[in-house]
PDB file of C-alpha atoms and ligand atoms in Angstrom:
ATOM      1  CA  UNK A  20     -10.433  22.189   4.415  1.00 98.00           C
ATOM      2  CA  UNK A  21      -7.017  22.195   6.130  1.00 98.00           C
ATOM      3  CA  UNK A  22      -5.410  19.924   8.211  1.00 98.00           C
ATOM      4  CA  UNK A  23      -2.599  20.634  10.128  1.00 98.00           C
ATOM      5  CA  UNK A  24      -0.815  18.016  12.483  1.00 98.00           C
ATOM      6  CA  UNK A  25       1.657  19.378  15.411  1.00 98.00           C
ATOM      7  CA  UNK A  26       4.161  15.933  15.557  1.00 98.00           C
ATOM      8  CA  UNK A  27       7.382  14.874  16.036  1.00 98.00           C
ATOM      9  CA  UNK A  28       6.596  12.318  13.551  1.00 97.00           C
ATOM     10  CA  UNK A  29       5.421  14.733  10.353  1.00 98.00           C
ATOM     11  CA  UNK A  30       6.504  11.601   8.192  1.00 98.00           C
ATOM     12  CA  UNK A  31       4.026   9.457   9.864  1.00 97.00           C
ATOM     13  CA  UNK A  32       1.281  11.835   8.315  1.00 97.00           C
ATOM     14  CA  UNK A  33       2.632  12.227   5.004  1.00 96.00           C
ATOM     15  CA  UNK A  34       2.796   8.761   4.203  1.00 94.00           C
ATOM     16  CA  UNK A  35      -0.783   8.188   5.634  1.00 89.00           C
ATOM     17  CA  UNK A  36      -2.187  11.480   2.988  1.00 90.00           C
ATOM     18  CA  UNK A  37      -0.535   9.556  -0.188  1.00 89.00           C
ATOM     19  CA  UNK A  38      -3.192   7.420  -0.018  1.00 85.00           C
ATOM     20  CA  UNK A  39      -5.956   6.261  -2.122  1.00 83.00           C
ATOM     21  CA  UNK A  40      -9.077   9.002  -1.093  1.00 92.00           C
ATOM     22  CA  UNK A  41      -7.011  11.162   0.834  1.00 93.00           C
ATOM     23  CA  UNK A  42      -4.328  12.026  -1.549  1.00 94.00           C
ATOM     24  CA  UNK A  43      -7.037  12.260  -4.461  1.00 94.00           C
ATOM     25  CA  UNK A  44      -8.733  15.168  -2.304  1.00 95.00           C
ATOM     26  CA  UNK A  45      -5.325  16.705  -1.940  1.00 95.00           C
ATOM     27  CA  UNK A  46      -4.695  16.610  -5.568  1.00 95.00           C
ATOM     28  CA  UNK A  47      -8.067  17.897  -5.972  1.00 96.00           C
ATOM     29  CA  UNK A  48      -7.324  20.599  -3.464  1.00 97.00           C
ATOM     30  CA  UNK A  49     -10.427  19.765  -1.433  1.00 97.00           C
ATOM     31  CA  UNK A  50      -7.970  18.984   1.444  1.00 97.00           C
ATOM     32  CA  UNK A  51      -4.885  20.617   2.341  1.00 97.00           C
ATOM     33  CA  UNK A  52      -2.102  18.757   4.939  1.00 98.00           C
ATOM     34  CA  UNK A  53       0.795  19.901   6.823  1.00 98.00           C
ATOM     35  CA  UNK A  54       2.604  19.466   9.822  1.00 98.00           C
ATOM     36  CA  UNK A  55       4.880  21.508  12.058  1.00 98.00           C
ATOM     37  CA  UNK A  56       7.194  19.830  14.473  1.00 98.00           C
ATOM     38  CA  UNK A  57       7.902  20.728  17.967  1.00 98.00           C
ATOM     39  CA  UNK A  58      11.826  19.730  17.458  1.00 98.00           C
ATOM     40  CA  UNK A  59      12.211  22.499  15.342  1.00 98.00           C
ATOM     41  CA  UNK A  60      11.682  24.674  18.000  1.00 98.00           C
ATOM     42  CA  UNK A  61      13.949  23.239  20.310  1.00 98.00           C
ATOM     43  CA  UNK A  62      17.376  25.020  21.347  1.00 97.00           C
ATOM     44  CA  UNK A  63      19.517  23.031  23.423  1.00 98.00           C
ATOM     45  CA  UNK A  64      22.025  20.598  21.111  1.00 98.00           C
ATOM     46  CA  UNK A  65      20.172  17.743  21.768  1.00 98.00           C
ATOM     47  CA  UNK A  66      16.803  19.510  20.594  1.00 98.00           C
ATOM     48  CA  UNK A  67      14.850  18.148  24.063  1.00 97.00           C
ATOM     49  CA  UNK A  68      11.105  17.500  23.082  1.00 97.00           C
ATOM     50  CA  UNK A  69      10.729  15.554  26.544  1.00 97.00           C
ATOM     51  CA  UNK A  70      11.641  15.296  30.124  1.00 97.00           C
ATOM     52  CA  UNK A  71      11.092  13.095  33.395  1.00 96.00           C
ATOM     53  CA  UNK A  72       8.093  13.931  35.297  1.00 96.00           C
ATOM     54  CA  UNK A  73       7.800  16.120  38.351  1.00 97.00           C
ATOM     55  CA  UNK A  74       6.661  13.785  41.107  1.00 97.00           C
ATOM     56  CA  UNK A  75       8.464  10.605  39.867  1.00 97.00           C
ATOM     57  CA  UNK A  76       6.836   7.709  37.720  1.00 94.00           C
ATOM     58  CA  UNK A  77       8.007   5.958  34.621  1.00 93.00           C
ATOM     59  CA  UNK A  78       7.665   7.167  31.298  1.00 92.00           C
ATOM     60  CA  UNK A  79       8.626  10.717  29.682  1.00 96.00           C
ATOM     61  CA  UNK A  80       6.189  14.090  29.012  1.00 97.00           C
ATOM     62  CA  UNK A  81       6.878  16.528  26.533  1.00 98.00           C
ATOM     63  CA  UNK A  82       8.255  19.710  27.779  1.00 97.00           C
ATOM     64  CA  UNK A  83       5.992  22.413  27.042  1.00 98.00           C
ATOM     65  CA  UNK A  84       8.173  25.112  25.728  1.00 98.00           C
ATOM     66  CA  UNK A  85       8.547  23.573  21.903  1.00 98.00           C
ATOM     67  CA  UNK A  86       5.133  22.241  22.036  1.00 98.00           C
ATOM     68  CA  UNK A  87       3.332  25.615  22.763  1.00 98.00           C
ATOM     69  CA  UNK A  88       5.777  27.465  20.257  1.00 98.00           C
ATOM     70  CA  UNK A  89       4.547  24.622  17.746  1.00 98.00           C
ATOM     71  CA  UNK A  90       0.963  25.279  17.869  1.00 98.00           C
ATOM     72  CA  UNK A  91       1.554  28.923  18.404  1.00 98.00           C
ATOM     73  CA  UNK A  92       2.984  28.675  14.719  1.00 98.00           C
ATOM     74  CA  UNK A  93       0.001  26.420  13.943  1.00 99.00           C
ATOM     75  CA  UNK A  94      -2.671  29.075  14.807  1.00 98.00           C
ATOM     76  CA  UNK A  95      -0.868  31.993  13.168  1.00 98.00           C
ATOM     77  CA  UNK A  96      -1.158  29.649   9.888  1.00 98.00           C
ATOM     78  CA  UNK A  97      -4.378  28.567  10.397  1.00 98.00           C
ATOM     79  CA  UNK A  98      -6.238  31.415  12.326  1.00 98.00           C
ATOM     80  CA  UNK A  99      -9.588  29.480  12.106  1.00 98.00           C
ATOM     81  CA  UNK A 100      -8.548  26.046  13.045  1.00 98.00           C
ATOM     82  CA  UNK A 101      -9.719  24.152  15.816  1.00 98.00           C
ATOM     83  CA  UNK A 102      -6.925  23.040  18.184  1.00 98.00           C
ATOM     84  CA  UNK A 103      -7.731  19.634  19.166  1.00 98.00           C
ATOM     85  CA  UNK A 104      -5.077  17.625  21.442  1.00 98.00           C
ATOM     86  CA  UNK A 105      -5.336  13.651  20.824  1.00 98.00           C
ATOM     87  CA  UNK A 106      -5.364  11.799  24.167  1.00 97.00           C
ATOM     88  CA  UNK A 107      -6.697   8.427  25.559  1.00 97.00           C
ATOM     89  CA  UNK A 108      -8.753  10.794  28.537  1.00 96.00           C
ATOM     90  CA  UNK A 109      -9.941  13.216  25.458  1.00 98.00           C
ATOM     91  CA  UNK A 110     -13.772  12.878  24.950  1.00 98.00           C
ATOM     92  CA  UNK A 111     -15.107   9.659  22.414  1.00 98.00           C
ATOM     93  CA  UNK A 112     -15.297  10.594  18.926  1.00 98.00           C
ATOM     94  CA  UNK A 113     -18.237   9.368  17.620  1.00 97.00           C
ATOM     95  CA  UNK A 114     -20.569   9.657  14.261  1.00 96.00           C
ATOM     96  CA  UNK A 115     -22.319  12.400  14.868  1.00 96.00           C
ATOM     97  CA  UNK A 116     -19.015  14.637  16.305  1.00 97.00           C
ATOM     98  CA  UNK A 117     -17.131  14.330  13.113  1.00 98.00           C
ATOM     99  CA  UNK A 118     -20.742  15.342  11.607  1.00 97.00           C
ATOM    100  CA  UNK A 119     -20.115  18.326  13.730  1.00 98.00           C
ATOM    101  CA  UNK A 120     -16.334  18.955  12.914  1.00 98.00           C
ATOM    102  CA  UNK A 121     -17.038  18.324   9.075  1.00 97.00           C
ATOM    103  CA  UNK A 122     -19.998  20.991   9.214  1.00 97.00           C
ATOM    104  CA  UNK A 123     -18.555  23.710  11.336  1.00 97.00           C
ATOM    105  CA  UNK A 124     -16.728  25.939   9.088  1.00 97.00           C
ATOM    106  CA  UNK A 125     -13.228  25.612  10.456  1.00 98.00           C
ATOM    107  CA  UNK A 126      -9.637  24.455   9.626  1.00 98.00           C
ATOM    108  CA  UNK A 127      -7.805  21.957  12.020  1.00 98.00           C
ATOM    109  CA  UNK A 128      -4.641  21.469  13.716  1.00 99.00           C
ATOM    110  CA  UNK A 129      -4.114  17.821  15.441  1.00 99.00           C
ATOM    111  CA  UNK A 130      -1.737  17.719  18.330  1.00 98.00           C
ATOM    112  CA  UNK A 131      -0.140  14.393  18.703  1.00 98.00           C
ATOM    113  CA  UNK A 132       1.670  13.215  21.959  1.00 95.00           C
ATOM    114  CA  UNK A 133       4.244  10.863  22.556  1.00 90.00           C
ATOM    115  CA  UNK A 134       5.038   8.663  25.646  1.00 78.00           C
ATOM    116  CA  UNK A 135       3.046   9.279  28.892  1.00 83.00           C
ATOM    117  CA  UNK A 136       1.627  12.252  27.255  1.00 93.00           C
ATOM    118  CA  UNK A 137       1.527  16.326  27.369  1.00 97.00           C
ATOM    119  CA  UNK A 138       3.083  18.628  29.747  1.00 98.00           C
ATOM    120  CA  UNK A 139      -0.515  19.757  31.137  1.00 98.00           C
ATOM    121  CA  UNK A 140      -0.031  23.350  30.731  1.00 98.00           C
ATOM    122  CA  UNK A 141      -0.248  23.108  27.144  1.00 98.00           C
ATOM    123  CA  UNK A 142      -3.628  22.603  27.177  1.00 98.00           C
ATOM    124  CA  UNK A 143      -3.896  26.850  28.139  1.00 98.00           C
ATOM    125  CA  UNK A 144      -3.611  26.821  24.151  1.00 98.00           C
ATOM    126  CA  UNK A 145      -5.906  23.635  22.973  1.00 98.00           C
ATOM    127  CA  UNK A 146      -9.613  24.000  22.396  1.00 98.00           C
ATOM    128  CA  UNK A 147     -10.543  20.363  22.934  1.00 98.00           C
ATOM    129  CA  UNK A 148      -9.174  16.461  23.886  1.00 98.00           C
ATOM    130  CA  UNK A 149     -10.062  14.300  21.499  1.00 98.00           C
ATOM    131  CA  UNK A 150     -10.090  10.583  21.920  1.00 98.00           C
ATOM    132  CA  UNK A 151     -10.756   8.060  19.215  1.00 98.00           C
ATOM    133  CA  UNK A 152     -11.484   4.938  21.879  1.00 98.00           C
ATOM    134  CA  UNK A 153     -10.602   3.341  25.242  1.00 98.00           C
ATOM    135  CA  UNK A 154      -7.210   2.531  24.585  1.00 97.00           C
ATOM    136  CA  UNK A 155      -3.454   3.361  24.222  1.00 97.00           C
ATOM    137  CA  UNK A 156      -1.689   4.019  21.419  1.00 97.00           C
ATOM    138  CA  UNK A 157       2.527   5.098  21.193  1.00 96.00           C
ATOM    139  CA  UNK A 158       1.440   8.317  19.488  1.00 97.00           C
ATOM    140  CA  UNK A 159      -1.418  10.342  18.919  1.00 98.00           C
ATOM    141  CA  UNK A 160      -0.287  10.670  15.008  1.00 98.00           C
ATOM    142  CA  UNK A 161      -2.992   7.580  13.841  1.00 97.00           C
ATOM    143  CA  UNK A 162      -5.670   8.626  16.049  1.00 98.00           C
ATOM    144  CA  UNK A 163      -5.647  12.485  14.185  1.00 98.00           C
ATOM    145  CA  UNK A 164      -5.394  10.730  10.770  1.00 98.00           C
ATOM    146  CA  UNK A 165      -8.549   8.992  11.797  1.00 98.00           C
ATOM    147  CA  UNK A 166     -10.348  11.601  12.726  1.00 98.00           C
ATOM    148  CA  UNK A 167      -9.287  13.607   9.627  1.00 98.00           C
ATOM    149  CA  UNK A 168     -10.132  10.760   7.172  1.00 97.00           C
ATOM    150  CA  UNK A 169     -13.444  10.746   8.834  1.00 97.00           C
ATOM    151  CA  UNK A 170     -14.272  14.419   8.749  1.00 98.00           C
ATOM    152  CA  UNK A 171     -13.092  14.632   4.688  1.00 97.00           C
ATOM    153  CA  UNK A 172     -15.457  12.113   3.968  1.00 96.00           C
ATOM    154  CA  UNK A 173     -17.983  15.209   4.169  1.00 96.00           C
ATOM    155  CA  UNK A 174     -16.265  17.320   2.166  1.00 96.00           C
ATOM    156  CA  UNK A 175     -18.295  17.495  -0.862  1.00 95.00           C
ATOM    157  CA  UNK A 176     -16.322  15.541  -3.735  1.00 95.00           C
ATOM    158  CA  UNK A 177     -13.976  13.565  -1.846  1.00 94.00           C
ATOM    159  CA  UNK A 178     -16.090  10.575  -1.981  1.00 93.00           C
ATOM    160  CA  UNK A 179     -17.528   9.103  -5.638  1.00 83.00           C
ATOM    161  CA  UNK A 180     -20.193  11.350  -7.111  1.00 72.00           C
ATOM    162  CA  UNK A 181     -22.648   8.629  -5.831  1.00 63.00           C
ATOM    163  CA  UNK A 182     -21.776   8.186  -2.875  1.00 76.00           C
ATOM    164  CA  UNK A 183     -22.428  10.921   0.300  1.00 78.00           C
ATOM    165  CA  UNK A 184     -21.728  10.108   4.049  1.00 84.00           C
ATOM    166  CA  UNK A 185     -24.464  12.149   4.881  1.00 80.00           C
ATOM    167  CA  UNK A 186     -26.449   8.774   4.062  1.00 73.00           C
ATOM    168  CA  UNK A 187     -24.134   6.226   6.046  1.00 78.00           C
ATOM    169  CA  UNK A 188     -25.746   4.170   8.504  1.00 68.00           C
ATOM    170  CA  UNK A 189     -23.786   5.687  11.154  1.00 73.00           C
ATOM    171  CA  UNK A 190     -25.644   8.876  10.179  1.00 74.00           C
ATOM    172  CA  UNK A 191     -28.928   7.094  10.270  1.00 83.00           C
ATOM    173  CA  UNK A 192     -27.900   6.664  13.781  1.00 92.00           C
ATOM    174  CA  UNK A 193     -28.200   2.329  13.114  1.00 96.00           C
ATOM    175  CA  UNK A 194     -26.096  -0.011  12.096  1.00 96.00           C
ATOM    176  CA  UNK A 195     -25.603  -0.596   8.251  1.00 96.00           C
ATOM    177  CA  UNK A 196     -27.993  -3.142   6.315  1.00 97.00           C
ATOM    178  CA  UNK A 197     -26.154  -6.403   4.898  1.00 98.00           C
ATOM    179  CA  UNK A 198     -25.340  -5.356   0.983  1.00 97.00           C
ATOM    180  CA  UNK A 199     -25.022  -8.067  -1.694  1.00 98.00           C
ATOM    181  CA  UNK A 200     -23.307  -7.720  -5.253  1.00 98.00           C
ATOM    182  CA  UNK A 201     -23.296  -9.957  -8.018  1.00 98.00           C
ATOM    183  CA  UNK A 202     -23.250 -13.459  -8.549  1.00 98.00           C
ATOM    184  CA  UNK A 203     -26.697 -14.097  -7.087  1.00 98.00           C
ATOM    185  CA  UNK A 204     -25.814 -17.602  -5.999  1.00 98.00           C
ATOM    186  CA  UNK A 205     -22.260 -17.953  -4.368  1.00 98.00           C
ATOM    187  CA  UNK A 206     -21.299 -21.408  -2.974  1.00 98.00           C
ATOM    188  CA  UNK A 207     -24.710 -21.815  -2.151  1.00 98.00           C
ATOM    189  CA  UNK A 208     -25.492 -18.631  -0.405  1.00 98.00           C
ATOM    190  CA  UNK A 209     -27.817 -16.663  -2.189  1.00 98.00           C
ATOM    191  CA  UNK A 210     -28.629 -12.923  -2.676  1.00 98.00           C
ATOM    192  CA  UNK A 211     -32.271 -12.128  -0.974  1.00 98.00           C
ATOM    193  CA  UNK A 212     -35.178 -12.221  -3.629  1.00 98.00           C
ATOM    194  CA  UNK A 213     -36.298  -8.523  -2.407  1.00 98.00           C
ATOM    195  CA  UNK A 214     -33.623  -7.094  -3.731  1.00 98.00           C
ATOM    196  CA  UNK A 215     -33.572  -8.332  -7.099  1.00 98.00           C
ATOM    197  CA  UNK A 216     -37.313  -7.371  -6.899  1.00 98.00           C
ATOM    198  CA  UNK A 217     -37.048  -4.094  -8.254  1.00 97.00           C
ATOM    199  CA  UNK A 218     -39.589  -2.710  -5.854  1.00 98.00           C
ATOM    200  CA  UNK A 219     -37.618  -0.030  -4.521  1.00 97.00           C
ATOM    201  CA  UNK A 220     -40.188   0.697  -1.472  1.00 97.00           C
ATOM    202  CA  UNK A 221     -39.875  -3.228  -0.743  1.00 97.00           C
ATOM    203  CA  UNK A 222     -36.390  -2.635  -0.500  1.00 98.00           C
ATOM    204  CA  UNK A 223     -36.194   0.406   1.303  1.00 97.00           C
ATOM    205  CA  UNK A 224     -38.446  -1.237   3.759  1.00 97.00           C
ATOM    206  CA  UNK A 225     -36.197  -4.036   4.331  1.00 98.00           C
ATOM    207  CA  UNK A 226     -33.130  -2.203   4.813  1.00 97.00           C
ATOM    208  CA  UNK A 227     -34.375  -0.306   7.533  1.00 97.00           C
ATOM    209  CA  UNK A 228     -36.054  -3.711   9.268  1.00 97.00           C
ATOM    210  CA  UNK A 229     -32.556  -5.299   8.754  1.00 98.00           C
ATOM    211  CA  UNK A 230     -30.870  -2.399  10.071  1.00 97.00           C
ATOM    212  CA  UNK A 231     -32.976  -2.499  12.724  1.00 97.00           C
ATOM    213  CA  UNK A 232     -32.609  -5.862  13.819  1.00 98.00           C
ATOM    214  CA  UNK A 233     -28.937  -5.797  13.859  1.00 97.00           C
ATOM    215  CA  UNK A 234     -28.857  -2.269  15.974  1.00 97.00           C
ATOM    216  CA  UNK A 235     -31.200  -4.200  18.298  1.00 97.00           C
ATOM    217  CA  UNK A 236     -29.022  -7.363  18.528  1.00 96.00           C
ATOM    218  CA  UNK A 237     -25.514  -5.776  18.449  1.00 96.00           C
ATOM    219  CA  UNK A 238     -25.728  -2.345  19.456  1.00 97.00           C
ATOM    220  CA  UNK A 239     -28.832  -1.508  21.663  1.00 96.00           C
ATOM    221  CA  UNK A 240     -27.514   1.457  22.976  1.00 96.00           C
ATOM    222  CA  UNK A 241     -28.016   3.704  19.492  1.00 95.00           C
ATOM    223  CA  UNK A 242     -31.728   2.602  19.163  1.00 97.00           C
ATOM    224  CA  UNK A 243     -34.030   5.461  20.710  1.00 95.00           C
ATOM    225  CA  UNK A 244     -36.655   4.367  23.235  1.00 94.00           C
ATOM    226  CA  UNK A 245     -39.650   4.887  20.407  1.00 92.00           C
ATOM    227  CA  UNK A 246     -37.508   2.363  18.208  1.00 93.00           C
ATOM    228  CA  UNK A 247     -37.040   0.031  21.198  1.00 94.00           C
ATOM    229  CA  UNK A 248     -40.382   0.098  22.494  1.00 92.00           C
ATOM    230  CA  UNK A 249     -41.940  -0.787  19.261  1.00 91.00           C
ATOM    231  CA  UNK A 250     -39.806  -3.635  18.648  1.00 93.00           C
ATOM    232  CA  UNK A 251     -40.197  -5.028  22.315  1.00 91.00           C
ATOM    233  CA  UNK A 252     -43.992  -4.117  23.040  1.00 86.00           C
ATOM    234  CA  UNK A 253     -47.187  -5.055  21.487  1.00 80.00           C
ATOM    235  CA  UNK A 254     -48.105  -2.513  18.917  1.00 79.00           C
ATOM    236  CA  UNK A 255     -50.272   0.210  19.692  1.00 77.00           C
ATOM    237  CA  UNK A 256     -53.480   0.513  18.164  1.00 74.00           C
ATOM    238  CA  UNK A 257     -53.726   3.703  16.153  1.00 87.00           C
ATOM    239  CA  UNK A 258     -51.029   3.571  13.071  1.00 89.00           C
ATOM    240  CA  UNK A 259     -51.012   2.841   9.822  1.00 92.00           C
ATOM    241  CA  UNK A 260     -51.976  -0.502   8.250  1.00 93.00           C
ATOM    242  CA  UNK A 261     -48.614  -0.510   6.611  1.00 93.00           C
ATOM    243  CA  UNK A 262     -46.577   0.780  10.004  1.00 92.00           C
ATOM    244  CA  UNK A 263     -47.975  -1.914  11.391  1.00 93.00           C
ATOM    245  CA  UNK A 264     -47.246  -3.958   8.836  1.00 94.00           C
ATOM    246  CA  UNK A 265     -43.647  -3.413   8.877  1.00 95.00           C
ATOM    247  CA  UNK A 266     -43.122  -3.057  13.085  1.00 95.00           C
ATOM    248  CA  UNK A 267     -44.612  -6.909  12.607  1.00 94.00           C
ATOM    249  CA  UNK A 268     -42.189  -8.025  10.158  1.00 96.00           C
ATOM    250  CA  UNK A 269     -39.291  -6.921  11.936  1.00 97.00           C
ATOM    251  CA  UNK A 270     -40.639  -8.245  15.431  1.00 96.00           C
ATOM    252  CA  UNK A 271     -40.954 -11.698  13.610  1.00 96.00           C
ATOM    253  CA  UNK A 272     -37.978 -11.540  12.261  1.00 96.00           C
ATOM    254  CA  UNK A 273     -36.115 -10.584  15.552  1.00 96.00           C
ATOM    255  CA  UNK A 274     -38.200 -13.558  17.150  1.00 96.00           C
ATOM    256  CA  UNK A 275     -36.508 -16.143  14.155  1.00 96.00           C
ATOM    257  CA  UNK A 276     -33.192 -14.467  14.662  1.00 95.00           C
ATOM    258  CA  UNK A 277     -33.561 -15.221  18.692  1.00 95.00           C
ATOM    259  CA  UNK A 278     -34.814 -19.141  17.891  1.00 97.00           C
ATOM    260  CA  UNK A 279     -31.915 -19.449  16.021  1.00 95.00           C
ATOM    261  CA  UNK A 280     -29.512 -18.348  18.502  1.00 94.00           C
ATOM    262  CA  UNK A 281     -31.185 -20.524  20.913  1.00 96.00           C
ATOM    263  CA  UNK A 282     -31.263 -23.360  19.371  1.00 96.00           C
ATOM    264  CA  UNK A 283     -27.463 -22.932  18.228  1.00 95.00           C
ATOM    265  CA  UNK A 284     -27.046 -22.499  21.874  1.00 95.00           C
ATOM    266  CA  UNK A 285     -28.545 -25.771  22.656  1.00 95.00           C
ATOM    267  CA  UNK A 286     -26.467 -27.350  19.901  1.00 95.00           C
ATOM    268  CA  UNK A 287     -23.098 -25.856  20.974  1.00 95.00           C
ATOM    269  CA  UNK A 288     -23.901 -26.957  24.639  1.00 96.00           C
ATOM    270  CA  UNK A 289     -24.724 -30.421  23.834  1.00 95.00           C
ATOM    271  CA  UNK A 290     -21.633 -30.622  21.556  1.00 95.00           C
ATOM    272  CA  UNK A 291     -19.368 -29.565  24.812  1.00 95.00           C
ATOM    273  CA  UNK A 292     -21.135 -32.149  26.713  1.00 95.00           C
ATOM    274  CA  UNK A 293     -20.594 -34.786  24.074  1.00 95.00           C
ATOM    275  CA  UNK A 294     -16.337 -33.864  24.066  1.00 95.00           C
ATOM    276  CA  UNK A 295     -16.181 -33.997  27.841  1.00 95.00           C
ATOM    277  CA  UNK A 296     -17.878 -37.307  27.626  1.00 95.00           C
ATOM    278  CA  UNK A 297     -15.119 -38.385  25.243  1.00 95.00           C
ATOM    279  CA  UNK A 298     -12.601 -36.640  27.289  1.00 95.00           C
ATOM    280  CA  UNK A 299     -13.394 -38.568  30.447  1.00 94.00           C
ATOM    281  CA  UNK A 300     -13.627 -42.453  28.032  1.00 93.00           C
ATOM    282  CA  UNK A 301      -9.946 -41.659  27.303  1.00 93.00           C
ATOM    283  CA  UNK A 302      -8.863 -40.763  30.976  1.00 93.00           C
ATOM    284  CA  UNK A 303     -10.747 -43.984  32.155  1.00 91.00           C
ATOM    285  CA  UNK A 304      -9.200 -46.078  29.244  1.00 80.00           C
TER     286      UNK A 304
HETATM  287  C1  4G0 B  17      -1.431  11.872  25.372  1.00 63.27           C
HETATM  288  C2  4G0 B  17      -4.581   9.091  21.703  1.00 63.27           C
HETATM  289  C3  4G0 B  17      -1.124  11.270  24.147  1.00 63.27           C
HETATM  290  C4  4G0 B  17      -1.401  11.142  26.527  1.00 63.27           C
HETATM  291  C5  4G0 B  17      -3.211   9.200  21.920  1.00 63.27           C
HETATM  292  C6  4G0 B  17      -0.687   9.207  25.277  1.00 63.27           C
HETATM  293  C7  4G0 B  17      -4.443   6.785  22.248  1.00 63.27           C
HETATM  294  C8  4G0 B  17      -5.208   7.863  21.865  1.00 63.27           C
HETATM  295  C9  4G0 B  17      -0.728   9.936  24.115  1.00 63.27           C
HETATM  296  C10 4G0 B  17      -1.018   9.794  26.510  1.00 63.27           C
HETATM  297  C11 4G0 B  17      -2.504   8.086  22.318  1.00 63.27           C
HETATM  298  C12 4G0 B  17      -6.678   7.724  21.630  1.00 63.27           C
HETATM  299  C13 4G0 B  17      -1.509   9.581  28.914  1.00 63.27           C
HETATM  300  C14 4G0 B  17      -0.518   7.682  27.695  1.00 63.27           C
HETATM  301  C15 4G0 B  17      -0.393   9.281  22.818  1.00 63.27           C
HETATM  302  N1  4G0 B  17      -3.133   6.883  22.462  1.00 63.27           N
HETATM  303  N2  4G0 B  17      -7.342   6.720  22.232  1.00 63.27           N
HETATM  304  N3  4G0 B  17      -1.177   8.074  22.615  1.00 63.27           N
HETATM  305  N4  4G0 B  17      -1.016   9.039  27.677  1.00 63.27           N
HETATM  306  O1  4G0 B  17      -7.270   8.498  20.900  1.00 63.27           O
END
């Protein structure tokens, strides 16, 4: 798959693809990287990528003469590439839109802004604005390596042979299990019996109750309203003895967690109480 990045900063990019994963993929020619940037195509002596805006306000936007000429080079190098623009009002790249990136076929070229951002009429030659969360950055040049790293990790052979991100917890939709490697016993902490049991069903079972549980604590929001209301509702009748089984286990367990919290709660508010106490001896003498 290529990658091509439209920045004033190509060196930026370079340095992030002789990395690790990345450059492996390169060297294995599973990825290919480039850049093209806009200064080249700038003809004044100062080679102008930027200007004041119209209308008055602080900050600079990049003229769009050099910027469209940039991707126009872009697309007549990569004819099949998706053009997507990095900016903070771009829609949230998520999980399952890299899934849809990685699968769709076609090459890429990043555009990445500087200071307050693009000239608007360059998006007349963009496909899509891409935003990698709710917050500014000084360039768009990290948020496109992000979103590339993510989409190779689909490529088939960037990651380990053993490995596949089609099988991340992200792409289970929930958040990831805890995992546990060697020494069983570390200061005191040990690794859970079930998964030295060998009982790879047992296991299975508990990752997903675990996974569950921490989805339902932490991230709510990704859980679909079966998965909620069998966690939060008395079971219905008709299922499986071993459904049931497990919807009980994990409603148990997300009862323990909640006691736990609560009575940490109690414990941290009885500690405040305790310092202000102490506070107001040493004010009174
Ligand atoms: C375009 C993306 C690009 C417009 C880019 C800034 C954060 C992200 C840039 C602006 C970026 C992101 C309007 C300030 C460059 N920062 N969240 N900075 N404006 O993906």
């Amino acid at each position: 798959m290529k990658f091509l990045f439209v920045t004033l900063f190509p060196e930026q990019i370079e340095q992030a693809a002789n990395h690790s994963i990345i450059q492996r993929a390169v060297n294995k020619g599973l990825v290919e990287i480039s850049c093209i940037n806009p200064r080249e195509f700038t003809h004044d002596v100062h080679r102008t990528v930027d200007d004041t805006p119209f209308g008055g306000g602080a900050g600079m936007v990049l003229k769009p003469e050099p910027m469209v000429a940039a991707i126009r080079k872009a697309k007549e190098q990569l004819p099949n590439a998706r053009v997507i623009a990095m900016c903070p009002g771009g829609r949230t790249l998520k999980q399952s839109i890299v899934e849809e990136y990685a699968h769709c076929g076609q090459d890429f070229i990043f555009v990445c802004g500087h200071y307050e951002g693009f000239d608007e009429r360059i998006f007349n030659w963009v496909d899509e604005k891409l935003s990698i969360g709710d917050y500014v950055l000084t360039g768009g040049e990290m948020p496109a390596l992000i979103v590339m790293d993510a989409i190779a990790r689909f490529i088939p052979g960037v990651l380990g042979k053993l490995v596949s991100a089609e099988e991340d917890s992200f792409s289970t939709g929930l958040l990831e299990y805890p995992q546990y490697t060697r020494p069983v016993s570390f200061e005191g902490l040990e690794v859970p019996e079930v998964l030295r049991s060998g009982n790879h069903a047992l296991i299975a079972s508990w990752r997903l109750q675990e996974s569950l549980k921490a989805t339902y604590f932490l991230r709510p929001d990704l859980l679909t309203e079966e998965q909620l209301r069998f966690i939060e509702k008395p079971l219905p009748y008709k299922m499986k003895k071993s459904q049931r089984k497990f919807w009980e286990e994990l409603r148990s367990k997300i009862a323990a967690a909640k006691a736990e919290l609560a009575a940490q709660a109690e414990v941290d508010a009885s500690k405040e109480l305790q310092e202000i106490a102490a506070k107001e001896d040493e004010m009174n003498g």
